[in-house]
Tab-separated table of C-alpha atoms and ligand atoms in Angstrom:
chain	number	residue	atom	x	y	z
V	1	VAL	CA	0.118	0.321	-0.173
V	2	THR	CA	1.262	3.079	-0.750
V	3	THR	CA	0.502	6.605	0.251
V	4	ARG	CA	0.847	9.900	-1.933
V	5	ALA	CA	-0.162	13.349	-1.990
V	6	VAL	CA	-2.034	14.606	-5.106
V	7	ASP	CA	-3.072	18.218	-4.942
V	8	GLY	CA	-3.108	18.221	-1.667
V	9	VAL	CA	-5.164	14.992	-0.914
V	10	ARG	CA	-3.233	12.283	0.398
V	11	GLN	CA	-4.508	9.127	-1.243
V	12	THR	CA	-3.906	5.700	-0.502
V	13	THR	CA	-3.849	2.735	-3.028
V	14	ASP	CA	-2.488	-0.600	-3.765
V	15	ALA	CA	0.748	-1.158	-6.105
V	16	ARG	CA	-1.317	-1.785	-9.313
V	17	GLY	CA	-3.626	1.272	-8.699
V	18	PHE	CA	-0.882	3.333	-7.954
V	19	ALA	CA	1.034	2.393	-11.297
V	20	ARG	CA	-2.292	2.936	-13.034
V	21	TRP	CA	-2.933	6.458	-11.025
V	22	LEU	CA	1.019	7.402	-12.344
V	23	SER	CA	0.461	6.310	-15.737
V	24	GLU	CA	-3.147	7.739	-16.139
V	25	SER	CA	-2.207	11.329	-14.033
V	26	ARG	CA	1.152	12.084	-14.951
V	27	ASP	CA	1.665	14.906	-17.950
V	28	PRO	CA	3.482	13.046	-21.082
V	29	GLY	CA	6.175	15.824	-20.536
V	30	LEU	CA	9.271	16.255	-22.763
V	31	SER	CA	9.877	12.267	-23.316
V	32	GLY	CA	6.446	12.025	-24.259
V	33	ALA	CA	6.446	14.813	-26.635
V	34	LEU	CA	9.130	13.842	-28.267
V	35	GLU	CA	7.821	10.241	-28.631
V	36	GLU	CA	4.557	11.902	-30.247
V	37	GLY	CA	7.369	14.127	-32.514
V	38	ALA	CA	9.817	11.225	-33.235
V	39	PRO	CA	9.005	9.610	-36.993
V	40	PRO	CA	6.750	5.943	-36.699
V	41	PRO	CA	9.239	3.290	-37.225
V	42	GLY	CA	9.727	2.356	-40.973
V	43	THR	CA	9.258	5.718	-42.238
V	44	ALA	CA	11.947	6.366	-45.079
V	45	ASP	CA	12.236	9.950	-45.193
V	46	ILE	CA	10.467	11.968	-42.403
V	47	ILE	CA	11.994	15.601	-41.724
V	48	SER	CA	12.385	15.798	-38.228
V	49	MET	CA	11.780	19.435	-36.755
V	50	ALA	CA	10.578	18.230	-33.496
V	51	ALA	CA	13.843	17.476	-31.027
V	52	GLY	CA	16.332	19.938	-30.605
V	53	LEU	CA	19.153	17.909	-31.422
V	54	PRO	CA	22.520	20.010	-32.066
V	55	ALA	CA	23.957	19.476	-35.821
V	56	PRO	CA	26.593	16.391	-35.071
V	57	GLU	CA	28.613	17.554	-38.017
V	58	LEU	CA	30.062	20.187	-35.432
V	59	PHE	CA	31.200	17.691	-32.836
V	60	PRO	CA	34.931	18.399	-32.902
V	61	LEU	CA	35.714	14.475	-33.038
V	62	GLU	CA	39.187	14.305	-33.781
V	63	ALA	CA	40.098	17.082	-31.376
V	64	LEU	CA	38.138	15.300	-28.585
V	65	SER	CA	39.199	12.026	-29.373
V	66	ALA	CA	42.835	13.774	-28.634
V	67	ALA	CA	41.656	15.031	-25.888
V	68	PHE	CA	40.348	12.109	-24.254
V	69	ALA	CA	43.534	9.933	-25.021
V	70	ARG	CA	45.279	13.125	-23.246
V	71	ALA	CA	43.226	12.889	-20.453
V	72	PHE	CA	43.671	8.944	-19.812
V	73	ARG	CA	47.670	9.067	-20.422
V	74	ASP	CA	47.851	12.586	-18.066
V	75	ASP	CA	45.100	12.259	-15.832
V	76	GLY	CA	43.691	8.255	-15.812
V	77	PRO	CA	44.374	7.124	-12.546
V	78	SER	CA	42.975	10.181	-10.483
V	79	CYS	CA	40.160	10.507	-12.637
V	80	LEU	CA	39.159	6.876	-12.883
V	81	GLN	CA	39.177	6.957	-9.003
V	82	TYR	CA	36.362	8.599	-7.127
V	83	GLY	CA	36.245	12.302	-7.224
V	84	SER	CA	34.639	15.617	-5.112
V	85	PRO	CA	30.818	16.421	-6.164
V	86	ARG	CA	31.675	19.761	-7.046
V	87	GLY	CA	33.932	18.733	-10.169
V	88	LEU	CA	37.331	18.702	-11.171
V	89	PRO	CA	39.009	22.208	-9.754
V	90	ALA	CA	40.729	23.018	-12.836
V	91	LEU	CA	37.451	22.631	-14.768
V	92	ARG	CA	35.849	24.829	-12.537
V	93	VAL	CA	38.454	27.325	-13.051
V	94	LEU	CA	37.995	27.298	-16.784
V	95	VAL	CA	34.280	27.905	-16.261
V	96	CYS	CA	34.853	30.978	-14.236
V	97	GLN	CA	37.117	32.023	-17.129
V	98	GLN	CA	34.381	31.202	-19.653
V	99	LEU	CA	31.498	33.084	-17.668
V	100	ALA	CA	33.735	36.113	-16.831
V	101	ALA	CA	33.879	36.238	-20.931
V	102	ARG	CA	29.995	36.681	-20.484
V	103	GLY	CA	30.668	39.356	-17.666
V	104	VAL	CA	29.590	36.473	-15.066
V	105	VAL	CA	32.008	36.666	-11.671
V	106	ALA	CA	32.069	33.333	-10.122
V	107	THR	CA	34.873	31.851	-7.958
V	108	PRO	CA	35.677	28.027	-8.508
V	109	ASP	CA	33.947	27.021	-4.999
V	110	GLU	CA	30.566	29.068	-6.582
V	111	VAL	CA	30.657	26.513	-9.256
V	112	MET	CA	29.918	22.949	-9.760
V	113	ILE	CA	29.867	20.453	-12.485
V	114	THR	CA	26.851	18.645	-13.597
V	115	THR	CA	25.573	15.567	-15.723
V	116	GLY	CA	24.260	18.152	-18.447
V	117	SER	CA	22.512	21.176	-17.450
V	118	SER	CA	19.532	18.998	-16.704
V	119	GLN	CA	20.896	17.793	-13.764
V	120	ALA	CA	21.330	21.271	-12.490
V	121	LEU	CA	17.841	21.530	-12.921
V	122	ASP	CA	16.930	18.595	-11.249
V	123	LEU	CA	19.566	19.234	-8.211
V	124	LEU	CA	17.759	22.702	-7.856
V	125	GLY	CA	14.124	21.028	-7.677
V	126	ARG	CA	15.642	18.800	-4.675
V	127	VAL	CA	17.050	21.603	-3.041
V	128	LEU	CA	14.689	24.473	-3.686
V	129	LEU	CA	11.177	22.991	-3.291
V	130	ASP	CA	9.105	21.033	-0.821
V	131	ALA	CA	5.598	19.624	-1.751
V	132	GLY	CA	3.661	22.012	-2.994
V	133	ASP	CA	5.963	24.870	-3.341
V	134	THR	CA	4.733	27.467	-5.944
V	135	VAL	CA	7.763	28.159	-9.067
V	136	ALA	CA	7.093	31.132	-11.633
V	137	VAL	CA	8.041	29.817	-15.302
V	138	GLU	CA	7.599	31.075	-18.504
V	139	ALA	CA	4.667	30.291	-20.601
V	140	PRO	CA	5.435	28.533	-22.878
V	141	THR	CA	8.822	27.147	-20.910
V	142	PHE	CA	11.463	24.215	-21.386
V	143	PRO	CA	9.354	21.000	-20.500
V	144	GLY	CA	12.525	19.421	-19.161
V	145	ALA	CA	12.577	21.652	-16.506
V	146	LEU	CA	8.781	20.938	-15.537
V	147	ASP	CA	9.486	17.197	-15.946
V	148	ALA	CA	12.315	17.626	-13.088
V	149	TRP	CA	10.294	19.616	-10.689
V	150	ARG	CA	7.006	17.810	-11.479
V	151	SER	CA	7.824	14.687	-8.658
V	152	ARG	CA	7.736	17.759	-6.091
V	153	SER	CA	4.044	18.459	-7.044
V	154	PRO	CA	4.495	21.926	-7.294
V	155	ARG	CA	2.498	24.590	-8.475
V	156	PHE	CA	3.557	26.797	-11.659
V	157	LEU	CA	2.559	30.137	-11.553
V	158	THR	CA	3.008	31.500	-15.605
V	159	VAL	CA	4.249	34.217	-16.629
V	160	PRO	CA	3.821	35.547	-20.552
V	161	LEU	CA	6.323	36.487	-22.858
V	162	ASP	CA	6.180	38.678	-25.516
V	163	ASP	CA	8.952	39.540	-28.216
V	164	ASP	CA	11.164	40.928	-26.136
V	165	GLY	CA	11.116	37.803	-23.723
V	166	LEU	CA	9.171	37.671	-20.070
V	167	VAL	CA	7.097	40.283	-20.009
V	168	VAL	CA	7.859	41.889	-16.607
V	169	GLU	CA	4.821	43.299	-15.580
V	170	ALA	CA	2.892	40.603	-16.004
V	171	LEU	CA	4.921	39.023	-13.794
V	172	GLU	CA	4.783	41.544	-10.851
V	173	GLU	CA	0.912	41.306	-11.502
V	174	ALA	CA	1.653	37.284	-10.720
V	175	LEU	CA	3.706	38.050	-7.489
V	176	ARG	CA	1.115	40.661	-6.309
V	177	THR	CA	-2.151	38.002	-6.786
V	178	ALA	CA	-0.260	34.779	-6.230
V	179	PRO	CA	-1.651	32.811	-3.002
V	180	GLU	CA	1.588	32.085	-2.214
V	181	PRO	CA	5.120	33.714	-3.161
V	182	PRO	CA	7.300	31.446	-5.624
V	183	GLN	CA	10.238	29.781	-4.431
V	184	PHE	CA	11.952	31.024	-7.555
V	185	LEU	CA	11.497	31.943	-11.119
V	186	TYR	CA	12.801	29.892	-13.691
V	187	THR	CA	13.663	31.924	-16.860
V	188	LEU	CA	15.389	31.438	-20.198
V	189	PRO	CA	16.474	35.042	-21.307
V	190	THR	CA	18.423	34.513	-23.871
V	191	PHE	CA	16.863	32.559	-27.031
V	192	GLN	CA	14.354	31.467	-25.166
V	193	ASN	CA	13.421	27.723	-25.623
V	194	PRO	CA	10.780	27.296	-27.388
V	195	ALA	CA	9.914	30.619	-28.193
V	196	GLY	CA	13.489	31.957	-29.408
V	197	VAL	CA	12.636	35.323	-27.712
V	198	CYS	CA	15.807	37.028	-26.000
V	199	LEU	CA	15.105	39.431	-23.076
V	200	SER	CA	15.836	42.901	-23.984
V	201	ALA	CA	18.681	44.643	-21.791
V	202	HIS	CA	16.269	46.973	-20.113
V	203	ARG	CA	13.869	44.128	-18.987
V	204	ARG	CA	17.054	42.314	-17.622
V	205	VAL	CA	17.343	45.178	-15.417
V	206	ASP	CA	13.524	45.689	-14.428
V	207	LEU	CA	13.555	41.735	-13.707
V	208	LEU	CA	16.297	42.054	-11.409
V	209	GLU	CA	14.574	45.220	-9.782
V	210	LEU	CA	11.695	43.288	-9.146
V	211	SER	CA	13.315	40.036	-7.481
V	212	ALA	CA	15.364	42.384	-5.325
V	213	LYS	CA	11.459	44.053	-4.033
V	214	HIS	CA	9.914	40.599	-3.893
V	215	ASN	CA	13.251	38.622	-2.404
V	216	LEU	CA	12.587	36.533	-5.416
V	217	LEU	CA	15.203	33.748	-6.950
V	218	ILE	CA	16.166	33.523	-10.240
V	219	VAL	CA	16.970	30.320	-11.795
V	220	GLU	CA	18.601	31.495	-14.959
V	221	ASP	CA	18.832	28.813	-17.612
V	222	ASP	CA	21.497	29.852	-20.359
V	223	PRO	CA	22.716	26.889	-22.697
V	224	TYR	CA	22.183	28.913	-25.934
V	225	PHE	CA	24.246	31.928	-24.637
V	226	ASP	CA	26.827	31.634	-27.641
V	227	LEU	CA	24.467	30.802	-30.399
V	228	TRP	CA	23.555	34.640	-31.410
V	229	TYR	CA	23.268	34.694	-35.083
V	230	ASP	CA	22.517	38.695	-35.256
V	231	GLN	CA	24.371	40.371	-32.626
V	232	PRO	CA	25.849	39.087	-29.449
V	233	SER	CA	23.990	38.319	-26.405
V	234	PRO	CA	23.048	40.798	-23.766
V	235	PRO	CA	25.025	39.975	-20.645
V	236	PRO	CA	23.194	37.009	-18.255
V	237	ILE	CA	21.096	38.314	-15.180
V	238	ARG	CA	23.802	36.961	-13.335
V	239	ALA	CA	26.133	39.355	-14.932
V	240	LEU	CA	23.885	42.591	-13.654
V	241	MET	CA	23.335	40.942	-10.291
V	242	ASP	CA	24.223	42.825	-7.082
V	243	ALA	CA	25.706	41.561	-3.901
V	244	ARG	CA	22.342	39.887	-2.432
V	245	LYS	CA	23.316	37.168	-5.004
V	246	HIS	CA	19.397	36.202	-5.681
V	247	VAL	CA	20.275	34.666	-9.480
V	248	ILE	CA	21.644	30.718	-9.848
V	249	TYR	CA	22.840	30.417	-13.097
V	250	VAL	CA	22.858	27.187	-15.013
V	251	GLY	CA	25.216	26.573	-18.219
V	252	SER	CA	25.706	23.569	-20.349
V	253	PHE	CA	28.816	22.663	-22.720
V	254	SER	CA	25.677	20.598	-24.805
V	255	LYS	CA	24.837	23.249	-27.489
V	256	ILE	CA	28.418	24.254	-28.313
V	257	LEU	CA	30.099	21.159	-28.329
V	258	ALA	CA	28.209	18.124	-27.738
V	259	PRO	CA	25.326	17.039	-25.677
V	260	GLY	CA	26.502	13.431	-25.531
V	261	LEU	CA	29.601	14.367	-23.046
V	262	ARG	CA	26.680	15.406	-19.962
V	263	LEU	CA	28.648	18.419	-18.706
V	264	GLY	CA	27.218	21.072	-17.505
V	265	TYR	CA	27.435	23.365	-14.398
V	266	VAL	CA	25.451	25.470	-12.104
V	267	VAL	CA	26.820	28.711	-10.378
V	268	ALA	CA	25.499	29.651	-7.170
V	269	ASP	CA	26.580	31.164	-3.811
V	270	ARG	CA	27.716	29.110	-1.062
V	271	ALA	CA	24.834	28.869	1.074
V	272	VAL	CA	23.044	27.438	-1.715
V	273	MET	CA	26.169	25.353	-2.919
V	274	LYS	CA	26.245	23.509	0.193
V	275	HIS	CA	22.631	21.815	-0.608
V	276	LEU	CA	23.720	21.331	-4.359
V	277	LEU	CA	26.729	19.332	-3.361
V	278	ARG	CA	24.668	17.069	-0.693
V	279	ALA	CA	22.371	16.463	-3.647
V	280	LYS	CA	24.688	15.929	-6.095
V	281	ALA	CA	26.549	13.274	-4.086
V	282	ALA	CA	23.063	11.755	-3.138
V	283	ALA	CA	22.385	11.849	-6.892
V	284	ASP	CA	25.644	10.183	-8.476
V	285	LEU	CA	28.501	11.402	-6.564
V	286	HIS	CA	29.974	13.478	-9.052
V	287	SER	CA	29.966	13.744	-12.990
V	288	VAL	CA	32.496	11.180	-15.097
V	289	GLY	CA	35.680	12.081	-14.219
V	290	ILE	CA	37.614	11.293	-17.524
V	291	VAL	CA	35.040	13.083	-19.407
V	292	GLN	CA	35.230	16.427	-17.169
V	293	SER	CA	39.310	15.895	-17.795
V	294	ALA	CA	39.054	15.603	-21.382
V	295	LEU	CA	36.896	18.851	-21.750
V	296	LEU	CA	39.805	20.028	-19.790
V	297	ALA	CA	42.303	19.077	-22.285
V	298	LEU	CA	40.189	19.970	-25.081
V	299	TYR	CA	40.283	23.681	-24.205
V	300	THR	CA	43.771	23.916	-22.808
V	301	SER	CA	45.788	22.063	-24.882
V	302	GLY	CA	45.955	24.468	-27.841
V	303	ASP	CA	45.003	21.815	-30.258
V	304	PHE	CA	41.426	23.222	-30.387
V	305	ASP	CA	40.636	26.831	-31.577
V	306	ALA	CA	37.300	27.509	-29.368
V	307	LEU	CA	36.575	30.701	-30.683
V	308	ALA	CA	37.028	29.328	-34.604
V	309	HIS	CA	34.912	26.798	-33.528
V	310	ARG	CA	32.079	28.947	-32.382
V	311	ALA	CA	32.166	31.085	-35.185
V	312	LEU	CA	31.596	27.653	-37.189
V	313	VAL	CA	29.000	26.950	-34.901
V	314	ARG	CA	27.128	30.046	-35.418
V	315	ASP	CA	27.446	29.984	-38.940
V	316	LEU	CA	25.911	26.860	-39.540
V	317	TYR	CA	22.785	27.611	-37.527
V	318	ARG	CA	22.437	30.885	-38.723
V	319	ALA	CA	22.129	29.867	-42.557
V	320	ARG	CA	19.658	27.029	-41.074
V	321	ARG	CA	17.510	29.732	-39.277
V	322	ASP	CA	18.028	31.934	-42.289
V	323	ALA	CA	16.716	29.349	-44.735
V	324	VAL	CA	13.445	28.006	-42.242
V	325	CYS	CA	12.614	31.681	-42.000
V	326	ALA	CA	12.777	31.898	-45.661
V	327	ALA	CA	10.526	29.028	-46.057
V	328	LEU	CA	8.315	29.996	-43.519
V	329	GLU	CA	7.494	33.179	-45.101
V	330	VAL	CA	7.272	31.940	-48.890
V	331	HIS	CA	4.944	28.457	-47.786
V	332	VAL	CA	3.197	29.348	-44.665
V	333	GLN	CA	2.182	32.814	-44.911
V	334	GLY	CA	-1.236	33.391	-43.625
V	335	GLY	CA	-1.363	29.462	-41.935
V	336	ALA	CA	0.344	30.853	-38.971
V	337	THR	CA	2.461	33.311	-37.325
V	338	TRP	CA	5.932	33.373	-35.599
V	339	ARG	CA	9.069	35.164	-34.958
V	340	ARG	CA	12.448	35.254	-36.296
V	341	PRO	CA	14.507	33.767	-33.618
V	342	ARG	CA	17.824	35.830	-33.120
V	343	GLY	CA	19.651	32.901	-31.683
V	344	GLY	CA	19.037	29.491	-30.058
V	345	PHE	CA	17.479	26.198	-32.101
V	346	PHE	CA	14.096	27.112	-32.191
V	347	VAL	CA	11.121	28.803	-33.942
V	348	TRP	CA	7.380	28.979	-32.609
V	349	LEU	CA	4.560	28.725	-34.457
V	350	GLU	CA	1.089	30.010	-33.276
V	351	LEU	CA	-1.449	28.284	-36.130
V	352	ALA	CA	-4.157	30.206	-37.599
V	353	GLY	CA	-7.962	29.801	-37.814
V	354	GLY	CA	-8.390	27.626	-34.822
V	355	VAL	CA	-6.061	24.639	-36.318
V	356	ARG	CA	-4.865	22.365	-33.167
V	357	ALA	CA	-1.233	20.919	-32.964
V	358	ASP	CA	-2.295	17.572	-32.499
V	359	SER	CA	-4.857	17.449	-34.983
V	360	LEU	CA	-2.084	18.529	-37.251
V	361	MET	CA	0.625	16.338	-36.210
V	362	PRO	CA	-0.974	13.112	-37.908
V	363	ARG	CA	-1.472	15.110	-41.183
V	364	ALA	CA	2.347	16.367	-40.972
V	365	LYS	CA	3.687	12.651	-40.335
V	366	THR	CA	1.714	11.856	-43.103
V	367	ALA	CA	3.203	14.799	-45.458
V	368	GLY	CA	6.885	13.505	-44.060
V	369	MET	CA	7.583	16.128	-41.212
V	370	SER	CA	7.242	16.044	-37.492
V	371	PHE	CA	7.280	19.099	-34.952
V	372	LEU	CA	6.788	19.532	-31.152
V	373	SER	CA	3.310	20.186	-30.078
V	374	GLY	CA	2.942	23.334	-28.178
V	375	ARG	CA	0.889	22.132	-25.215
V	376	ALA	CA	4.266	20.024	-24.057
V	377	PHE	CA	5.842	23.621	-23.158
V	378	TYR	CA	2.704	24.489	-20.655
V	379	PRO	CA	2.540	23.254	-17.277
V	380	TYR	CA	-1.158	23.390	-17.700
V	381	ALA	CA	-3.281	24.243	-20.405
V	382	GLY	CA	-2.071	26.164	-22.943
V	383	GLY	CA	-0.142	25.975	-26.540
V	384	GLU	CA	-3.032	24.054	-28.483
V	385	HIS	CA	-2.527	25.849	-31.345
V	386	ALA	CA	1.326	26.275	-31.413
V	387	LEU	CA	3.905	23.975	-32.302
V	388	ARG	CA	7.960	24.092	-32.161
V	389	LEU	CA	10.116	23.736	-34.878
V	390	SER	CA	13.640	23.149	-34.446
V	391	PHE	CA	16.035	23.932	-36.958
V	392	SER	CA	19.436	22.827	-35.476
V	393	PRO	CA	19.611	19.024	-37.027
V	394	SER	CA	19.056	19.386	-40.860
V	395	SER	CA	20.428	20.740	-43.753
V	396	PRO	CA	19.162	23.783	-45.211
V	397	PRO	CA	17.684	21.492	-48.237
V	398	ARG	CA	16.183	19.527	-45.842
V	399	LEU	CA	14.522	22.181	-43.597
V	400	ILE	CA	12.994	24.138	-46.861
V	401	SER	CA	11.551	20.660	-47.903
V	402	GLY	CA	10.011	19.934	-44.075
V	403	VAL	CA	8.460	23.589	-43.984
V	404	GLN	CA	6.797	22.916	-47.383
V	405	ARG	CA	5.702	19.663	-45.965
V	406	LEU	CA	4.375	21.780	-42.878
V	407	ALA	CA	2.298	23.680	-45.361
V	408	GLN	CA	0.984	20.823	-47.099
V	409	ALA	CA	-0.077	19.497	-43.564
V	410	ILE	CA	-1.781	22.747	-42.794
V	411	ALA	CA	-3.806	23.142	-45.828
V	412	ALA	CA	-5.044	19.632	-46.147
R	501	LIG	C1	16.581	25.223	-22.327
R	501	LIG	C2	17.167	24.068	-21.862
R	501	LIG	N1	17.968	23.927	-20.534
R	501	LIG	C3	18.479	22.700	-20.212
R	501	LIG	C4	18.702	21.672	-21.434
R	501	LIG	C5	19.421	20.419	-21.061
R	501	LIG	O1	20.591	20.660	-21.638
R	501	LIG	P1	21.880	19.671	-21.351
R	501	LIG	O2	21.567	18.952	-19.982
R	501	LIG	O3	22.374	18.792	-22.435
R	501	LIG	O4	22.914	20.280	-21.083
R	501	LIG	C6	18.369	22.127	-22.582
R	501	LIG	C7	18.479	21.113	-23.377
R	501	LIG	O5	17.928	20.958	-24.625
R	501	LIG	C8	17.421	23.305	-22.836
R	501	LIG	O6	17.084	23.566	-24.099
């Protein structure tokens, strides 16, 4: 017999009933949405614009292979031993140097290396949330974060976005009327997943002021910072933070290097870090040492030109962004509205004429493409008439075909 709190009501069920409750009451989440957007087995030529996969042709295979060899040679015994939950000291120094280039001041003891930034989000949920707490999130937002925190049964307070990112006045209003103050605001200020928008520089300042006024902790998730295509990203919110330290910053090597390395990090002041370290040790003791060492070797050996790599990454994705937006202009006019993203991996489409994304999905698959339905990006209702297109994994000709097929599906 298992007891479990559901919407504040404690329920008691037997194990089979509990399993049924789990499968029926849980939102499908990111993995469910990705499964829904996945090509049906045996489909020959589906152009997937569903998952936000980095382009594998950008993975620096040779440089990584040399870096792994070097890590084994120079650091093998120590990196194959148990290590500290904080991560390798020299890698944390490197992260601090990279952050300084973004204007973020951090010391190595304020940095913890995580198994992808996904783990940082999960650990933050464990540390900051008790059952039933409130979390403020953008609507739409990254479903992986919602999934990470759902086990805490939080109440999500949703805040709308516009062309300039999170609407700070709407957050202020939500804070004023919320039954309980949120434990934190989760925000993706720079090339938001899924909406593609970037929080304007002046709103970053307004948001910080508001958070100071309401004593609101901000969790800033910033995996797309380097992926700007028109002009450099504005400084992270954490770079503008004052001594009150109310911004926790989460970063990732997944988009700029390779997601399979599973390396990310979280930057927090020591009081929060103490709890994060305990949660990290409980989760997996530490991220894989040899991978950390290889990443360090990659950036420090002199064989890998990180600046040139970043420029290459931006050039490739910029061309893809341009291709998808040009194709939308030609083929989807009138069928949907969208914003041209200035960075990141995604275009968010609002379908016209009351078309629902979930009814469009089978027609899109029949036409030979797939996307993610908008509802995955909202904790409650929302996004039924919206969808996310990911342009990161496909070449411009495939993206153009993908958009043509989407247009066919909308017209069908
Ligand atoms: C906004 C956002 N945060 C976090 C992640 C997780 O990235 P990773 O765990 O690979 O660092 C992603 C990946 O898609 C993302 O889009």
